[in-house]
Amino acid sequence: MKTIAIIGAGPAGIEAASILAAKEETEILLFEKSASTLDNLRDKAFLFPDFSAADDLVEILEAKLNRDNIKLLSGKEVKSVTEQDGGWQLQDAEGTSYTADAVLMTTGYKVFDAHRKEELGYGIYPGVITSIDMEKKIKEGKVLNAVGDTPKKIVFLQCVGSRDEKSGNHYCSKVCCVTAVKQAIELRKLLPEVETYIFYMDLRMWGGGFEEMYRESQEKYGVRYVRGRISEAASTYDGKIQIKSEDTLVGLPLKMSADLLVLMVGMEPSEGTKMLTRQCNCADSYGFATTMNPHLRDNETAQPGLFVAGSCKRPMSLNDTLTDARSAVVKIAEYLR
Amino acid sequence: MSKYFSPFVIPFCIGVVLLFAICIWKYIRWYRGFDRLQRAIIKKNILSWKFLPAIWEIVMESLLHRRIFKRNLVLGYMHASIAFGWFLLIVVGFFEAELGIHGSKPFWVAIFYRFFQHDHNTFASAAIFTQVMDGLLLFVLSGIAIAFVKMIYSRIVGMKKVTKHVIFDRFAKVSLWCIFPFRLLSESVTAAMYHNGGFLTQTIGDILPFANVYVEYICWLLYSLALGVFFVSMPFSRYMHIFTEVFLIFFRRLGVKENEQKSGYTMYELSACSRCGICIDACPLNKQLDIKGVQSVYFLRDIRYKMLKDEIADNCLMCSRCASDCPVQLDLMAIRRQMRDKKELDTKNNYRYLDTVRPFNAMDRVVYFAGCMSHLTPGIPEAMEKIFETVGQKYWYMDKDATICCGRPLMQQGFHTQAADLRRKNTQLIVQSHATLLVTSCPICYQSFTKEYKLPIKVMHHTEYIAELIKSGKLKVNKDASLKVTYHDPCELGRGCGIYQEPRDVLNSVAMLMETPEEREHSLCCGFNLGNTVIELEQQEKIRNAALENLQAGNPDLICTACPMCKKAFTRATDAKVMDVAELVSRSIG
Ligand SMILES: Cc1cc2nc3c(=O)[nH]c(=O)nc-3n(C[C@H](O)[C@H](O)[C@H](O)COP(=O)(O)OP(=O)(O)OC[C@H]3O[C@@H](n4cnc5c(N)ncnc54)[C@H](O)[C@@H]3O)c2cc1C
Ligand code: SF4
Ligand code: SF4
Ligand code: SF4
Ligand code: SF4
């Protein structure tokens, strides 16, 4: 009988658990610090690139947990992971210990805290919201501006807390460009009158179907793109947001007012990821997990028996996360053989 | 006359003559480099009462080195014993010679008195003089001994790093250090032969195995040579500070100030730096980043010897930490700005918008100037607006939409004409508003408005304004005694403008203010001051982290500051909880 501990019941954790559990003589301990699984999916309305409902995916993934040999331990936050005589010992927040033959870390990401870029006015002006807030509004099907009216103009700002030396995150978060395109299209579907602008540094349409979506957003939905970073935001007397920026394509300063300013917040390692990668000596300078080798051993850490998968390694889309979880399964099976 | 001449005095005589000739020539030339305003100030004040405090300060600083004493007793003693001890040796020696040898005599006699006067008892208190002179010599020698130890182990005087001197300074130093041991030796040999020594020289003389006219002559010659060499090198070395500081204190007390361009007055400041190196330990670039060669001591030296590089002039945070520690109180920040003079910036296009900003009549209002940096921390102006509204104060938010910078950041970088353009426009707007009070949220602007502008209205930093509101009872705040806060003194507000107490008063009335290890004059720069254009972000962060550590030492619930720039610097470090004083106040009025 082999016991595998998986830390984090997000898409990566669940996918890996369900495949590993198919093997006989295997028991899975799936730790999840929050009361529910898949929190980072539940607040989404539709998913890029196919606009499928996030709730559908949640349902499918949850169903995968219906196996006797998967023990879902929700509300249990793993606080420490240590190697012990060739095996592993885990401890949760209450101090209960568990042992396992192998550990898979799928502790995921958290979004950048927009308060840290105070010049953009998040938390100060009600008209400034994050992409997560916008996702929730779209999910409710009700998008209103700060004073409760239907918005006429919505501005998205890319790379908030990513590719930004000042906030300490040099990397690209990968999902926010296409998420902005996705949200702008959804808004135009929901409120055909609304004008949408996307301020970007450069648009990274790297995935299958992304570029097509981007083109469609312009041709079919009239989404407008401005190359430039917004330097500051202020509120106007009527509750709108005034934006100061520079259009770096034409090289001119630009002022614009909008009903809503949506900050496309980037991905950072979750608190759990930061804590555990540091403990296990596999943290990069941001706190994401590092692996043995980016090509062939991208799920293994320097410690045999400790594996990682999903967005605890670096920003990843769902598709990549799920694929990565499956690849970790192969490595774990090899290790336990 | 010939009775009082011996060829060994020649080096000394040449030295003295050259020293005075060079010094007088330099001082006159520098004085002629004063600009018209500086000279007018001297003319106006030279016969005023300002004279007296100047004399007092010269005694306290140039001779006694009070400021160095305050910093470290041993270091103070070292400086005072050499300066004051030598001064007394000269003065007492002069009187001794006057009393001991009647009639006219050449000026060197006082210096080489024992050689020319072997008789111990020429006047009533001669024996006392002899003992006193020995005592003074011992006093100076003790200072030289400390200086020697300091060279090997600087911690003895409380210094971590000492100045790395140029060859020329070392040469001058060696000659200075030789003067007093040679004097001791000469007088001891003479005492051995003629029994005219005091408790020190006689004791040593009595145990000397060699003492004859040849030895005696060589010793006195060495003493004279050391003096001569030192005097000739003095005007070109750091020891020029000995005389120059006296003039500097004098001019400064009369009211002369540095201006935007280097002037004759700057020359006095440059030479008044003793290269004591106290500014090195003070500098965060040294402490946190181990950057060498940029601190004020090297910066001034490089200007003086015309070898200043732009990288050195630009590599300074303008945090004025060194200026507040400098025992000579040199206006280091002003000199740094002068050396950054870059006139070629073309702002024609950038400044076109200035004409579009319209004046506003704010007769019955307070003018509120948030400052450009506060636009990046909108929480601060929001808080101020709430405070104005709470006390029912009408206000004109002058830079709400059309933000015109106060000009100081440009000035810090050396763009003086551009800064003047902005000052002109802002002054015009402020004057035309007819208001009587200007409140600003930015210490940089505050320093600019109070020092570089000549505004006809009162200027307050928002911490001063809020402190007054609370004190007068106009603003009611709730104190949360369970909230522990620490306060960061922004460089520009604290050391720059001397505002330390008002923010603390305000914080004490809304929370529990804790002390931090380094505060007020000693506060640490947040590293994100606009002054430095050379260091990288990571280096700024290192400086920031040191300041943060100081603020977090006592585990406060919240860190407060009074400058948008410091606030931004600290909030960038992820886990710190930071607020401006105004924001905390606005929260405490519900
Ligand atoms: C705004 C936004 C929109 C997005 N939209 C899309 C989209 O449309 N399509 C798409 O493909 N991708 C999208 N993504 C990306 C997608 O959310 C991620 O790829 C995916 O959630 C990553 O899954 P994960 O399992 O690696 O991590 P997570 O989803 O973060 O799951 C990690 C889990 O671990 C748990 N955990 C953490 N620490 C501990 C601990 N110490 N002990 C126990 N449990 C712990 C957490 O509670 C969490 O449940 C979007 C991302 C963002 C930011
Ligand atoms: S995906 Fe786009 S918005 Fe997000 S960090 Fe990368 S470039 Fe910026
Ligand atoms: S600048 Fe001031 S502190 Fe620095 S070496 Fe000169 S005198 Fe000393
Ligand atoms: S102002 Fe600050 S950074 Fe500049 S030399 Fe002085 S102490 Fe160093
Ligand atoms: S704070 Fe800053 S930047 Fe600001 S107005 Fe004053 S000087 Fe200009």
PDB file of N, CA and C and ligand atoms in Angstrom, chain A residues 7-13 31-34 38-41 44 46-48 76-78 106-109 111 131-132 175 179 182 265 267 270 272-273 275-276 309-312 316-319 321, ligand 1:
ATOM      1  N   ILE A   7      -0.921  18.242  -2.012  1.00  0.00           N
ATOM      2  CA  ILE A   7      -1.237  19.460  -1.253  1.00  0.00           C
ATOM      3  C   ILE A   7      -1.883  20.474  -2.179  1.00  0.00           C
ATOM      4  N   GLY A   8      -3.192  20.722  -1.986  1.00  0.00           N
ATOM      5  CA  GLY A   8      -3.904  21.719  -2.788  1.00  0.00           C
ATOM      6  C   GLY A   8      -4.893  21.084  -3.741  1.00  0.00           C
ATOM      7  N   ALA A   9      -6.177  21.262  -3.450  1.00  0.00           N
ATOM      8  CA  ALA A   9      -7.203  20.675  -4.307  1.00  0.00           C
ATOM      9  C   ALA A   9      -7.689  21.689  -5.329  1.00  0.00           C
ATOM     10  N   GLY A  10      -6.763  22.180  -6.134  1.00  0.00           N
ATOM     11  CA  GLY A  10      -7.105  22.993  -7.288  1.00  0.00           C
ATOM     12  C   GLY A  10      -7.167  22.073  -8.486  1.00  0.00           C
ATOM     13  N   PRO A  11      -7.243  22.608  -9.684  1.00  0.00           N
ATOM     14  CA  PRO A  11      -7.296  21.764 -10.876  1.00  0.00           C
ATOM     15  C   PRO A  11      -6.130  20.778 -10.935  1.00  0.00           C
ATOM     16  N   ALA A  12      -4.925  21.211 -10.625  1.00  0.00           N
ATOM     17  CA  ALA A  12      -3.767  20.330 -10.715  1.00  0.00           C
ATOM     18  C   ALA A  12      -3.873  19.197  -9.711  1.00  0.00           C
ATOM     19  N   GLY A  13      -4.191  19.527  -8.475  1.00  0.00           N
ATOM     20  CA  GLY A  13      -4.262  18.525  -7.418  1.00  0.00           C
ATOM     21  C   GLY A  13      -5.327  17.480  -7.718  1.00  0.00           C
ATOM     22  N   PHE A  31      -4.989  17.300   0.506  1.00  0.00           N
ATOM     23  CA  PHE A  31      -5.165  18.396   1.464  1.00  0.00           C
ATOM     24  C   PHE A  31      -5.686  19.640   0.761  1.00  0.00           C
ATOM     25  N   GLU A  32      -6.609  20.316   1.392  1.00  0.00           N
ATOM     26  CA  GLU A  32      -7.085  21.588   0.847  1.00  0.00           C
ATOM     27  C   GLU A  32      -7.325  22.530   2.013  1.00  0.00           C
ATOM     28  N   LYS A  33      -6.664  23.669   1.975  1.00  0.00           N
ATOM     29  CA  LYS A  33      -6.749  24.536   3.157  1.00  0.00           C
ATOM     30  C   LYS A  33      -8.099  25.222   3.270  1.00  0.00           C
ATOM     31  N   SER A  34      -8.745  25.447   2.127  1.00  0.00           N
ATOM     32  CA  SER A  34     -10.035  26.120   2.222  1.00  0.00           C
ATOM     33  C   SER A  34     -11.141  25.076   2.381  1.00  0.00           C
ATOM     34  N   LEU A  38     -11.212  23.976  -5.529  1.00  0.00           N
ATOM     35  CA  LEU A  38     -11.276  24.714  -6.793  1.00  0.00           C
ATOM     36  C   LEU A  38     -11.700  26.186  -6.664  1.00  0.00           C
ATOM     37  N   ASP A  39     -11.270  26.819  -5.589  1.00  0.00           N
ATOM     38  CA  ASP A  39     -11.694  28.206  -5.372  1.00  0.00           C
ATOM     39  C   ASP A  39     -11.303  29.128  -6.524  1.00  0.00           C
ATOM     40  N   ASN A  40     -10.153  28.874  -7.125  1.00  0.00           N
ATOM     41  CA  ASN A  40      -9.706  29.758  -8.198  1.00  0.00           C
ATOM     42  C   ASN A  40     -10.501  29.560  -9.497  1.00  0.00           C
ATOM     43  N   LEU A  41     -11.362  28.563  -9.512  1.00  0.00           N
ATOM     44  CA  LEU A  41     -12.221  28.384 -10.691  1.00  0.00           C
ATOM     45  C   LEU A  41     -13.637  28.869 -10.418  1.00  0.00           C
ATOM     46  N   LYS A  44     -14.920  32.243 -11.559  1.00  0.00           N
ATOM     47  CA  LYS A  44     -14.852  32.591 -12.987  1.00  0.00           C
ATOM     48  C   LYS A  44     -16.203  32.314 -13.655  1.00  0.00           C
ATOM     49  N   PHE A  46     -16.726  32.406 -17.561  1.00  0.00           N
ATOM     50  CA  PHE A  46     -16.416  31.568 -18.731  1.00  0.00           C
ATOM     51  C   PHE A  46     -14.910  31.483 -18.884  1.00  0.00           C
ATOM     52  N   LEU A  47     -14.483  30.424 -19.529  1.00  0.00           N
ATOM     53  CA  LEU A  47     -13.046  30.214 -19.632  1.00  0.00           C
ATOM     54  C   LEU A  47     -12.557  30.458 -21.049  1.00  0.00           C
ATOM     55  N   PHE A  48     -11.380  31.066 -21.137  1.00  0.00           N
ATOM     56  CA  PHE A  48     -10.757  31.122 -22.450  1.00  0.00           C
ATOM     57  C   PHE A  48     -10.177  29.729 -22.715  1.00  0.00           C
ATOM     58  N   LYS A  76      -7.911  21.650   5.762  1.00  0.00           N
ATOM     59  CA  LYS A  76      -6.627  21.286   6.390  1.00  0.00           C
ATOM     60  C   LYS A  76      -5.477  21.925   5.606  1.00  0.00           C
ATOM     61  N   GLU A  77      -4.861  22.869   6.256  1.00  0.00           N
ATOM     62  CA  GLU A  77      -3.749  23.564   5.609  1.00  0.00           C
ATOM     63  C   GLU A  77      -2.440  22.897   5.986  1.00  0.00           C
ATOM     64  N   VAL A  78      -1.671  22.492   4.991  1.00  0.00           N
ATOM     65  CA  VAL A  78      -0.392  21.857   5.298  1.00  0.00           C
ATOM     66  C   VAL A  78       0.623  22.936   5.675  1.00  0.00           C
ATOM     67  N   THR A 106       0.686  21.007  -5.180  1.00  0.00           N
ATOM     68  CA  THR A 106      -0.111  21.707  -6.202  1.00  0.00           C
ATOM     69  C   THR A 106      -0.777  22.890  -5.522  1.00  0.00           C
ATOM     70  N   THR A 107       0.048  23.688  -4.853  1.00  0.00           N
ATOM     71  CA  THR A 107      -0.484  24.751  -3.993  1.00  0.00           C
ATOM     72  C   THR A 107      -0.823  26.027  -4.753  1.00  0.00           C
ATOM     73  N   GLY A 108      -0.531  26.065  -6.037  1.00  0.00           N
ATOM     74  CA  GLY A 108      -1.080  27.119  -6.883  1.00  0.00           C
ATOM     75  C   GLY A 108      -0.621  28.550  -6.656  1.00  0.00           C
ATOM     76  N   TYR A 109      -1.490  29.457  -7.082  1.00  0.00           N
ATOM     77  CA  TYR A 109      -1.134  30.884  -7.136  1.00  0.00           C
ATOM     78  C   TYR A 109      -2.132  31.716  -6.345  1.00  0.00           C
ATOM     79  N   VAL A 111      -3.635  36.015  -6.742  1.00  0.00           N
ATOM     80  CA  VAL A 111      -3.482  37.164  -7.641  1.00  0.00           C
ATOM     81  C   VAL A 111      -2.763  38.295  -6.913  1.00  0.00           C
ATOM     82  N   SER A 131      -9.477  42.307 -12.274  1.00  0.00           N
ATOM     83  CA  SER A 131     -10.060  41.344 -13.209  1.00  0.00           C
ATOM     84  C   SER A 131     -10.904  40.301 -12.483  1.00  0.00           C
ATOM     85  N   ILE A 132     -10.537  40.009 -11.241  1.00  0.00           N
ATOM     86  CA  ILE A 132     -11.313  39.033 -10.472  1.00  0.00           C
ATOM     87  C   ILE A 132     -12.693  39.620 -10.147  1.00  0.00           C
ATOM     88  N   VAL A 175      -1.776  34.714 -18.357  1.00  0.00           N
ATOM     89  CA  VAL A 175      -3.219  34.541 -18.566  1.00  0.00           C
ATOM     90  C   VAL A 175      -3.975  35.863 -18.688  1.00  0.00           C
ATOM     91  N   THR A 179      -7.265  36.995 -20.910  1.00  0.00           N
ATOM     92  CA  THR A 179      -8.438  37.196 -20.057  1.00  0.00           C
ATOM     93  C   THR A 179      -9.091  38.556 -20.341  1.00  0.00           C
ATOM     94  N   LYS A 182     -10.986  38.264 -23.443  1.00  0.00           N
ATOM     95  CA  LYS A 182     -12.186  37.469 -23.167  1.00  0.00           C
ATOM     96  C   LYS A 182     -13.234  38.324 -22.447  1.00  0.00           C
ATOM     97  N   VAL A 265      -4.794  41.935 -12.875  1.00  0.00           N
ATOM     98  CA  VAL A 265      -3.776  41.569 -11.889  1.00  0.00           C
ATOM     99  C   VAL A 265      -3.075  40.267 -12.270  1.00  0.00           C
ATOM    100  N   MET A 267      -0.314  36.908 -11.625  1.00  0.00           N
ATOM    101  CA  MET A 267      -0.288  35.762 -10.717  1.00  0.00           C
ATOM    102  C   MET A 267       1.002  35.776  -9.900  1.00  0.00           C
ATOM    103  N   SER A 270       1.036  31.396  -4.315  1.00  0.00           N
ATOM    104  CA  SER A 270       0.138  31.511  -3.162  1.00  0.00           C
ATOM    105  C   SER A 270       0.981  31.478  -1.885  1.00  0.00           C
ATOM    106  N   GLY A 272       0.773  29.456   0.522  1.00  0.00           N
ATOM    107  CA  GLY A 272       1.181  28.077   0.754  1.00  0.00           C
ATOM    108  C   GLY A 272       2.379  27.709  -0.108  1.00  0.00           C
ATOM    109  N   THR A 273       2.329  28.120  -1.375  1.00  0.00           N
ATOM    110  CA  THR A 273       3.447  27.836  -2.271  1.00  0.00           C
ATOM    111  C   THR A 273       4.728  28.464  -1.739  1.00  0.00           C
ATOM    112  N   MET A 275       5.496  29.394   1.273  1.00  0.00           N
ATOM    113  CA  MET A 275       5.959  28.817   2.531  1.00  0.00           C
ATOM    114  C   MET A 275       6.618  27.458   2.283  1.00  0.00           C
ATOM    115  N   LEU A 276       5.950  26.602   1.516  1.00  0.00           N
ATOM    116  CA  LEU A 276       6.467  25.241   1.354  1.00  0.00           C
ATOM    117  C   LEU A 276       7.704  25.194   0.446  1.00  0.00           C
ATOM    118  N   ALA A 309       3.487  20.427  -9.374  1.00  0.00           N
ATOM    119  CA  ALA A 309       2.738  20.557 -10.625  1.00  0.00           C
ATOM    120  C   ALA A 309       1.826  21.772 -10.578  1.00  0.00           C
ATOM    121  N   GLY A 310       1.564  22.329 -11.745  1.00  0.00           N
ATOM    122  CA  GLY A 310       0.598  23.418 -11.866  1.00  0.00           C
ATOM    123  C   GLY A 310       1.198  24.795 -11.604  1.00  0.00           C
ATOM    124  N   SER A 311       0.329  25.714 -11.236  1.00  0.00           N
ATOM    125  CA  SER A 311       0.736  27.117 -11.167  1.00  0.00           C
ATOM    126  C   SER A 311       1.573  27.441  -9.944  1.00  0.00           C
ATOM    127  N   CYS A 312       1.927  26.467  -9.127  1.00  0.00           N
ATOM    128  CA  CYS A 312       2.883  26.763  -8.065  1.00  0.00           C
ATOM    129  C   CYS A 312       4.293  26.846  -8.649  1.00  0.00           C
ATOM    130  N   MET A 316       0.370  29.757 -15.211  1.00  0.00           N
ATOM    131  CA  MET A 316      -0.057  28.733 -16.174  1.00  0.00           C
ATOM    132  C   MET A 316      -1.542  28.860 -16.427  1.00  0.00           C
ATOM    133  N   SER A 317      -1.942  28.521 -17.626  1.00  0.00           N
ATOM    134  CA  SER A 317      -3.377  28.443 -17.919  1.00  0.00           C
ATOM    135  C   SER A 317      -3.884  27.092 -17.427  1.00  0.00           C
ATOM    136  N   LEU A 318      -5.192  26.917 -17.467  1.00  0.00           N
ATOM    137  CA  LEU A 318      -5.781  25.647 -17.016  1.00  0.00           C
ATOM    138  C   LEU A 318      -5.294  24.471 -17.837  1.00  0.00           C
ATOM    139  N   ASN A 319      -5.329  24.692 -19.132  1.00  0.00           N
ATOM    140  CA  ASN A 319      -4.905  23.645 -20.037  1.00  0.00           C
ATOM    141  C   ASN A 319      -3.506  23.157 -19.672  1.00  0.00           C
ATOM    142  N   THR A 321      -1.961  23.619 -16.852  1.00  0.00           N
ATOM    143  CA  THR A 321      -1.971  23.093 -15.488  1.00  0.00           C
ATOM    144  C   THR A 321      -2.373  21.624 -15.477  1.00  0.00           C
TER     145      THR A 321
HETATM  146  C1  LIG C   1      -8.095  36.356 -13.668  1.00  0.00           C
HETATM  147  C2  LIG C   1      -7.779  34.970 -14.110  1.00  0.00           C
HETATM  148  C3  LIG C   1      -8.561  34.345 -15.058  1.00  0.00           C
HETATM  149  C4  LIG C   1      -8.241  33.083 -15.521  1.00  0.00           C
HETATM  150  N1  LIG C   1      -9.002  32.544 -16.485  1.00  0.00           N
HETATM  151  C5  LIG C   1      -8.615  31.378 -17.048  1.00  0.00           C
HETATM  152  C6  LIG C   1      -9.323  30.838 -18.144  1.00  0.00           C
HETATM  153  O1  LIG C   1     -10.322  31.422 -18.591  1.00  0.00           O
HETATM  154  N2  LIG C   1      -8.858  29.707 -18.716  1.00  0.00           N
HETATM  155  C7  LIG C   1      -7.726  29.072 -18.251  1.00  0.00           C
HETATM  156  O2  LIG C   1      -7.314  28.078 -18.833  1.00  0.00           O
HETATM  157  N3  LIG C   1      -7.071  29.525 -17.151  1.00  0.00           N
HETATM  158  C8  LIG C   1      -7.490  30.652 -16.547  1.00  0.00           C
HETATM  159  N4  LIG C   1      -6.793  31.128 -15.481  1.00  0.00           N
HETATM  160  C9  LIG C   1      -5.696  30.346 -14.927  1.00  0.00           C
HETATM  161  C10 LIG C   1      -6.189  29.292 -13.928  1.00  0.00           C
HETATM  162  O3  LIG C   1      -6.901  29.905 -12.907  1.00  0.00           O
HETATM  163  C11 LIG C   1      -5.022  28.501 -13.393  1.00  0.00           C
HETATM  164  O4  LIG C   1      -4.308  27.952 -14.440  1.00  0.00           O
HETATM  165  C12 LIG C   1      -5.388  27.363 -12.451  1.00  0.00           C
HETATM  166  O5  LIG C   1      -6.277  27.760 -11.474  1.00  0.00           O
HETATM  167  C13 LIG C   1      -4.165  26.789 -11.794  1.00  0.00           C
HETATM  168  O6  LIG C   1      -4.503  25.672 -11.012  1.00  0.00           O
HETATM  169  P1  LIG C   1      -3.596  25.106  -9.850  1.00  0.00           P
HETATM  170  O7  LIG C   1      -4.182  23.839  -9.393  1.00  0.00           O
HETATM  171  O8  LIG C   1      -2.201  25.068 -10.282  1.00  0.00           O
HETATM  172  O9  LIG C   1      -3.659  26.166  -8.665  1.00  0.00           O
HETATM  173  P2  LIG C   1      -4.876  26.779  -7.838  1.00  0.00           P
HETATM  174  O10 LIG C   1      -6.064  26.900  -8.659  1.00  0.00           O
HETATM  175  O11 LIG C   1      -4.330  28.014  -7.241  1.00  0.00           O
HETATM  176  O12 LIG C   1      -5.114  25.740  -6.673  1.00  0.00           O
HETATM  177  C14 LIG C   1      -4.252  25.591  -5.570  1.00  0.00           C
HETATM  178  C15 LIG C   1      -5.011  25.069  -4.364  1.00  0.00           C
HETATM  179  O13 LIG C   1      -4.105  24.772  -3.316  1.00  0.00           O
HETATM  180  C16 LIG C   1      -4.660  25.157  -2.094  1.00  0.00           C
HETATM  181  N5  LIG C   1      -3.555  25.378  -1.135  1.00  0.00           N
HETATM  182  C17 LIG C   1      -2.601  26.324  -1.195  1.00  0.00           C
HETATM  183  N6  LIG C   1      -1.732  26.201  -0.158  1.00  0.00           N
HETATM  184  C18 LIG C   1      -2.157  25.153   0.576  1.00  0.00           C
HETATM  185  C19 LIG C   1      -1.671  24.516   1.770  1.00  0.00           C
HETATM  186  N7  LIG C   1      -0.577  24.962   2.408  1.00  0.00           N
HETATM  187  N8  LIG C   1      -2.339  23.465   2.261  1.00  0.00           N
HETATM  188  C20 LIG C   1      -3.486  23.018   1.626  1.00  0.00           C
HETATM  189  N9  LIG C   1      -3.959  23.553   0.509  1.00  0.00           N
HETATM  190  C21 LIG C   1      -3.319  24.610  -0.030  1.00  0.00           C
HETATM  191  C22 LIG C   1      -5.432  26.389  -2.442  1.00  0.00           C
HETATM  192  O14 LIG C   1      -6.427  26.670  -1.479  1.00  0.00           O
HETATM  193  C23 LIG C   1      -6.003  26.053  -3.816  1.00  0.00           C
HETATM  194  O15 LIG C   1      -7.252  25.440  -3.686  1.00  0.00           O
HETATM  195  C24 LIG C   1      -7.115  32.399 -14.997  1.00  0.00           C
HETATM  196  C25 LIG C   1      -6.359  32.990 -13.999  1.00  0.00           C
HETATM  197  C26 LIG C   1      -6.651  34.281 -13.572  1.00  0.00           C
HETATM  198  C27 LIG C   1      -5.787  34.940 -12.564  1.00  0.00           C
END
